[in-house]
Amino acid sequence: MLRLSPAPGERLRECGELRVHVAGAEANVAVALASVGVSTRWTSALPDTVLGRRVTDSLSSAGVVLDTVRWTAGERLGLYFAEIGSPPRPTSVVYDRARTAFGSLTADDLDWAAVCDSEILHLTGITAAVAPGSDALVLRAAREGRERGALVVYDVNYRAALSATETAAAVTVAAAPDIDVLICRAEDARDLFGLTGDPVTLARDLAGKLDITRVVVTSGADGAVAWWDGASFAAPALPTVAVDRIGAGDAFAAGVLWGVLDGSPGDALRRGTAMASLAMSVHGDQCRFSAQEVLDVAQGAGREVRR
Amino acid sequence: MLRLSPAPGERLRECGELRVHVAGAEANVAVALASVGVSTRWTSALPDTVLGRRVTDSLSSAGVVLDTVRWTAGERLGLYFAEIGSPPRPTSVVYDRARTAFGSLTADDLDWAAVCDSEILHLTGITAAVAPGSDALVLRAAREGRERGALVVYDVNYRAALSATETAAAVTVAAAPDIDVLICRAEDARDLFGLTGDPVTLARDLAGKLDITRVVVTSGADGAVAWWDGASFAAPALPTVAVDRIGAGDAFAAGVLWGVLDGSPGDALRRGTAMASLAMSVHGDQCRFSAQEVLDVAQGAGREVRR
Amino acid sequence: MLRLSPAPGERLRECGELRVHVAGAEANVAVALASVGVSTRWTSALPDTVLGRRVTDSLSSAGVVLDTVRWTAGERLGLYFAEIGSPPRPTSVVYDRARTAFGSLTADDLDWAAVCDSEILHLTGITAAVAPGSDALVLRAAREGRERGALVVYDVNYRAALSATETAAAVTVAAAPDIDVLICRAEDARDLFGLTGDPVTLARDLAGKLDITRVVVTSGADGAVAWWDGASFAAPALPTVAVDRIGAGDAFAAGVLWGVLDGSPGDALRRGTAMASLAMSVHGDQCRFSAQEVLDVAQGAGREVRR
Amino acid sequence: MLRLSPAPGERLRECGELRVHVAGAEANVAVALASVGVSTRWTSALPDTVLGRRVTDSLSSAGVVLDTVRWTAGERLGLYFAEIGSPPRPTSVVYDRARTAFGSLTADDLDWAAVCDSEILHLTGITAAVAPGSDALVLRAAREGRERGALVVYDVNYRAALSATETAAAVTVAAAPDIDVLICRAEDARDLFGLTGDPVTLARDLAGKLDITRVVVTSGADGAVAWWDGASFAAPALPTVAVDRIGAGDAFAAGVLWGVLDGSPGDALRRGTAMASLAMSVHGDQCRFSAQEVLDVAQGAGREVRR
Amino acid sequence: MLRLSPAPGERLRECGELRVHVAGAEANVAVALASVGVSTRWTSALPDTVLGRRVTDSLSSAGVVLDTVRWTAGERLGLYFAEIGSPPRPTSVVYDRARTAFGSLTADDLDWAAVCDSEILHLTGITAAVAPGSDALVLRAAREGRERGALVVYDVNYRAALSATETAAAVTVAAAPDIDVLICRAEDARDLFGLTGDPVTLARDLAGKLDITRVVVTSGADGAVAWWDGASFAAPALPTVAVDRIGAGDAFAAGVLWGVLDGSPGDALRRGTAMASLAMSVHGDQCRFSAQEVLDVAQGAGREVRR
Amino acid sequence: MLRLSPAPGERLRECGELRVHVAGAEANVAVALASVGVSTRWTSALPDTVLGRRVTDSLSSAGVVLDTVRWTAGERLGLYFAEIGSPPRPTSVVYDRARTAFGSLTADDLDWAAVCDSEILHLTGITAAVAPGSDALVLRAAREGRERGALVVYDVNYRAALSATETAAAVTVAAAPDIDVLICRAEDARDLFGLTGDPVTLARDLAGKLDITRVVVTSGADGAVAWWDGASFAAPALPTVAVDRIGAGDAFAAGVLWGVLDGSPGDALRRGTAMASLAMSVHGDQCRFSAQEVLDVAQGAGREVRR
């Protein structure tokens, strides 16, 4: 999808220009992973217009493989308008997602063998909520991924503008048997599943409630924790001057996936918080940093000026 | 609706920013008329979001009365993406009009007495084609206008991206009994009604075919003619360096309406071609020029630099 | 008037472009009130040029009624050049207000019945200082407002670049008998009236000294207090990342007026601090936020990202 | 002075930003001459503000000597707002020159020996018209220049917004005894002095009427001619795609002065038309081209792309 | 390489910002071909910096295959600064190509089997001149291409800033035995090879002189001709409003290559002139148009506005 | 040299535009000093292109004397690409300094009497490292300055991208006998000279080790100290919202030089920290503030808004 945003300090209702950024939760994760050097494929449906082609141009430039993208005629590209806030003015979003190409996609349209031909399959709750029938498509994907041997990662990623908390919880519960790693914001753990307590407790209880052995819980400025094969792990958030908060969660997920591929849960959390911070330091949803740039930040290296 | 456009020389598929202009055929006519000092009301339906409010902010700033606008929840604001061309690259448009607030509007939603409380009622064929049922709404408006004593002006304004030529012709034929003044491009006269010949012939034959006594036919760089109560009138196009051609037809219509209110058919055509030229000399669909600015151009006054 | 400002981080002496914002203390208050849905009229004199018309276009777009504006020929529009600072670089202003249309306005030019036909009449000390004779005009307005039954609110709003402290104090004293609500910065209370102590003491002592029963004192980051019919009220300032501090005082005044119309002094202060914070979160002097947006902030609602 | 202009295709009444250019007839001539390598001094009065300093920063960067500039307190810097047109929309100018520092300058403020210490003294009719008393100052300058041995060049440069044709004619007549070279637009020759005929006739008749032996007459796209010591010279205008016409006349004058210093009247005209064309090919009033760039164009050298 | 350009109407010596475009003759051809759907590989050497990576991001986004690109450390990325002219101001270029990564490339660095694994191998004279030794590299490439069965296309593309005419002619002569299709500007045919006559004569004589059976000669606004297997073909240039002339020659070459792959010499010329015109209608060197967009223009289809 | 930077929040690898700033350590110091009113000369070599001329245009506009600048043909202008960070993303720099005009400069090219004809001669370690042979040139300059009676100030200014710590230390040691005032960052004192302890200890030990009687040590947010003729002085850093950190060190050096010219070491440090803070409050390397602006900040005067 495309994100359209006024410049900082400007408002949607008055601005003369909108900046264009390619966005979308799974696309953001794919770009972030490709940028650190992980081979990545992204699957979706797009309208065959210059706007739809713009999305693949962007993902291609990062090296994401796009051979499973389905091109449609007659549908829209999903848009959202995002006004970046400045406290106490919140960042606010106007979704514009009626009748999108993705919304018209059905399970039969996809070549599941190709879609799931990878080590990890990443899915998000936001995608399950964007159109009627999207939930079934996401559940099918989780099932296909599991059966075809991919590690299934599911990011709850709740959006109040898209679905009720009960609906989002029900989808997560339905997907749970196929989920290997669950990522969930602490506030979503509370709002969707009625859990309480500190982040580690939330992660442990989510794992128990949903019978998932690996659960990551994020708490924004308080960092991230994981309940992972019965043990807990934690990583603090990094001191950050946020330029644009949107996309930080997707960058975090990318860091976790990269860490899972490479090493320990602790690495996964540290890369996640580093990538989230870096994503917030630039405009747009995407997080295009090299492996070295991410690791420098994750390891606390680096002066204020590098020269 | 909103128009989103890259800067000149940039492309929709690659541009970093999109300029935002409030647009829409009838809205353009209303703004142009209000700018020359004519009291104007605009009726439509808009989503009650910052994007919808942006439309009324713009029209209010020009002085257009908005007391019949209907605010809706849950629908979209119509958008279109326009890439301004440079020969031989055409100006190209991607419409994005599914599920708009206007598309959800029905005849019962409107207070027809208020809508038609004016000397002239202006309607366009583009509006009749934007959504299923829009044609009925426009036909009803023409009927209400006629019955309530307004002069009904109908601009054929055919858009291939919105409807077939047969459909657009049928709507025009259906509306014809209620139309006092018809505005039609020469190429539309040919494509929709199968007419041939020079513009004056087209205007006369359209008048005959549709049984409308006043018909204006425009021919772009060849100017405009009218078949008006049995006589012909003409005005040449003005030498113009086009910055942005979109909206020129609406500005022309505004000039014709203004001329009809004030004077002779000849004045109407001259004001129309002047306003069309001025509209093309600025970015955006709107034509915000004062009466004096328009008359100076219509009368050929003016140096290249005024100081 | 118009404000011309370089982009953030740029300087007046070197910048390539100046951003244009419509400004002026009373105009800012009118726009802020109209934006939350309060019916508002603004009265002034403007040159009948595209620059003067730009001012009314802006106010019209917010819904401010302009039927008492007086158009003049031959005078200037007031300008000011504002360079937005970044600590320790102060925000600095170059006023350019010689020979403005407003400066030529006399009491006889106005239809006082129309000007004062409202529940509240808002006046500021800055306006009393912009030109020779402006003080008399403001005093006359206060008198007319009082006599015609409007609640008179007077914002001291001292500007060292426009008048001496003694002059500003004398005008305030002269207007005091007609003032229902006085708004004054704590530093102005000290500099103009020689008062000392904490903000509540300043408010109470100002009330006593000027014999005004309702006095609001603002202290920037320390919030605002009121001495109101013999009791004190207070509201803290909100945590704010300031994008542009200019106009915050006017937004505060608008919040106070809105609160006075609707409810208790406490509400007035809370709306005032909320609107001041919101005004600082965007570029320009104007504060165009809906009632809901202001109340959300005043009540501490809201996440960092709303979606 | 400063010129403030919207981007091409934008309007003063609506634009979000104004581009800032240092301007002023004599300043433009000085910058253009300094840019081709001629030693140049510029004399005027400026307010000692960041805006005034901006003017000298700009002239310094081109190498103009500024040791006779007078800094004042309390006055304004002259401004003008220029909307660059696109046919048939004219370029239009809003002057904003009340109470400028220059307007407060009197003959006694200047060190005439320093001001006139050069081979040529350049004066313009526009300067004679900007404020009450400016005409006397310009006449005094012409007299001082003549007496101190400088060649006095006077550019009539009539501006309808600043003075009546009779006034401008009278000033020219009064200055004529001290003028060595007169530059005049063909249309000004007609409007101010009632002359008729082709440009050469106008030049010859102006020379006769004012008793000046060297007269240059410009005719825009028809080029320029000179009646020079009893013989006529001519140079055609160059094929030009005008980006911004303002300042072309000053660039022409600079070319004439440079040619007068270096060579024949024919060279002067050719350099003038080349510099006028180059000035129109860039935004802003100034013409900053090197001697080689000007001569290449004057001699018709050069491909469309140089690489 | 990167191209850095001021906005239209601005100058390199004064502009506040430079627009960044990825450029380079062969890269432009590759992007243009990939955009119409032809599989394309680009081979070069780039520094492994964010600037070098920017080049491959851009080419990847168009779908160009980059598996033979060589990444180096310690060398520069070639730059050039281009000021887009407006007649009579020429477009002027400052090359900045000392010590580039490409300049350090030797024949042994390349896997020739991979480089030449395609139907056509495209080479240009500009590349042969950018660094000492580049000529040998280009000659080797031509030889490798010929021996490995690729059709070798050589674009003379002379740049006076890079080499003497004699040098460029000598390189072309040396490469001739391996060249299947030669592309040459009419002026280069005259300057490098001393030929005279109309374009067809130039093409035929070049073919004879160099013993190449297929020669294309371009003449800017006069279109292009080919001497092809003993017969002549021609295509007129299209009416074009040039936004940016740089890259037109490369777009022409891409059209020719595409036509050669698909069809007749006549198609090749028509596609070449269409792509050259489209390239000039947008900013930057690249020509990113779809096959349909190019064919519409080549066939003269299309209104001024498509909607 | 020129600095090319994306807008804040944008990245070098993706940005559409680069902002252009004239930069270079000694040039920054010269501009900052000229801006506060100190007579300043800058000596270097520049290519005689529009890019090289751009550098002198900028310095001239600040009033820097440029009569010892050497113009060369065939060499490059030094560039650097700077991406301004936002924590934890560091500000990162890509130097592009191969084959610059300055690198080709030898001691014999300069008129040392003219170069050293001033009260203070300012040199930096960065310049000593930019090209082979630059170290010898800087050592020669220090010797010439000392012998010709100028106070020699040397700023260590270490850049890891340009030389090894050992090399930079060796150059400093070699220059030490000619250095009157040494400026050194605390981290450079540790990395180059193996010193430890708090800043005052570092300054005292540096003075001892290098036998220099006046040593200034800076510690970023911890302010600056001096060991000056056997006594210690200190100035805290000022609370600063950094817009752009690059150039702060040069501005600090300028403040120290100004203070040395005018007064006590304490003044020098306070002016240095004030100028460093002001430099960070604007985009670009240069620090163009008037003496009054600097002194206001150094003395803690000033409201957040001055009007």
Short mmCIF file of C-alpha atoms in Angstrom, two decimals, chain E residues 4 12-20 50-51 53-54 57 76 79 81 94 96 98-99, chain F residues 4 12-20 50-51 53-54 57 76 79 81 94 96 98-99:
data_model
loop_
_atom_site.label_atom_id
_atom_site.label_comp_id
_atom_site.label_asym_id
_atom_site.label_seq_id
_atom_site.Cartn_x
_atom_site.Cartn_y
_atom_site.Cartn_z
CA LEU E 4 23.39 16.30 -9.56
CA LEU E 12 24.89 25.39 -10.19
CA ARG E 13 26.76 28.32 -8.72
CA GLU E 14 23.84 29.52 -6.61
CA CYS E 15 21.25 26.78 -6.07
CA GLY E 16 20.29 25.63 -2.58
CA GLU E 17 19.59 22.05 -3.56
CA LEU E 18 20.74 19.54 -6.13
CA ARG E 19 18.43 16.86 -7.44
CA VAL E 20 19.97 13.40 -7.55
CA VAL E 50 25.89 4.19 0.06
CA LEU E 51 26.44 6.15 -3.14
CA ARG E 53 24.58 1.08 -3.60
CA ARG E 54 22.22 3.85 -4.63
CA ASP E 57 19.01 0.20 -5.94
CA ARG E 76 35.01 7.07 -6.08
CA LEU E 79 29.56 12.24 -10.61
CA PHE E 81 26.82 18.26 -12.25
CA VAL E 94 30.72 19.74 -15.02
CA ASP E 96 33.67 14.91 -11.88
CA ALA E 98 38.63 11.35 -11.51
CA ARG E 99 39.56 8.07 -9.79
CA LEU F 4 25.94 17.70 0.11
CA LEU F 12 21.93 9.47 1.32
CA ARG F 13 21.02 6.20 -0.37
CA GLU F 14 17.43 7.22 -1.09
CA CYS F 15 16.98 11.00 -0.99
CA GLY F 16 15.67 12.91 -4.00
CA GLU F 17 17.62 16.08 -3.27
CA LEU F 18 20.87 17.09 -1.65
CA ARG F 19 21.26 20.44 0.07
CA VAL F 20 24.43 22.29 -0.83
CA VAL F 50 31.31 27.15 -11.17
CA LEU F 51 31.72 24.85 -8.18
CA ARG F 53 33.53 29.94 -7.70
CA ARG F 54 30.58 28.98 -5.54
CA ASP F 57 30.89 33.60 -3.59
CA ARG F 76 38.42 18.70 -8.53
CA LEU F 79 33.16 17.19 -1.70
CA PHE F 81 28.26 13.77 1.57
CA VAL F 94 31.22 9.97 2.88
CA ASP F 96 35.02 12.50 -1.72
CA ALA F 98 40.54 12.47 -4.32
CA ARG F 99 42.50 14.77 -6.66
#
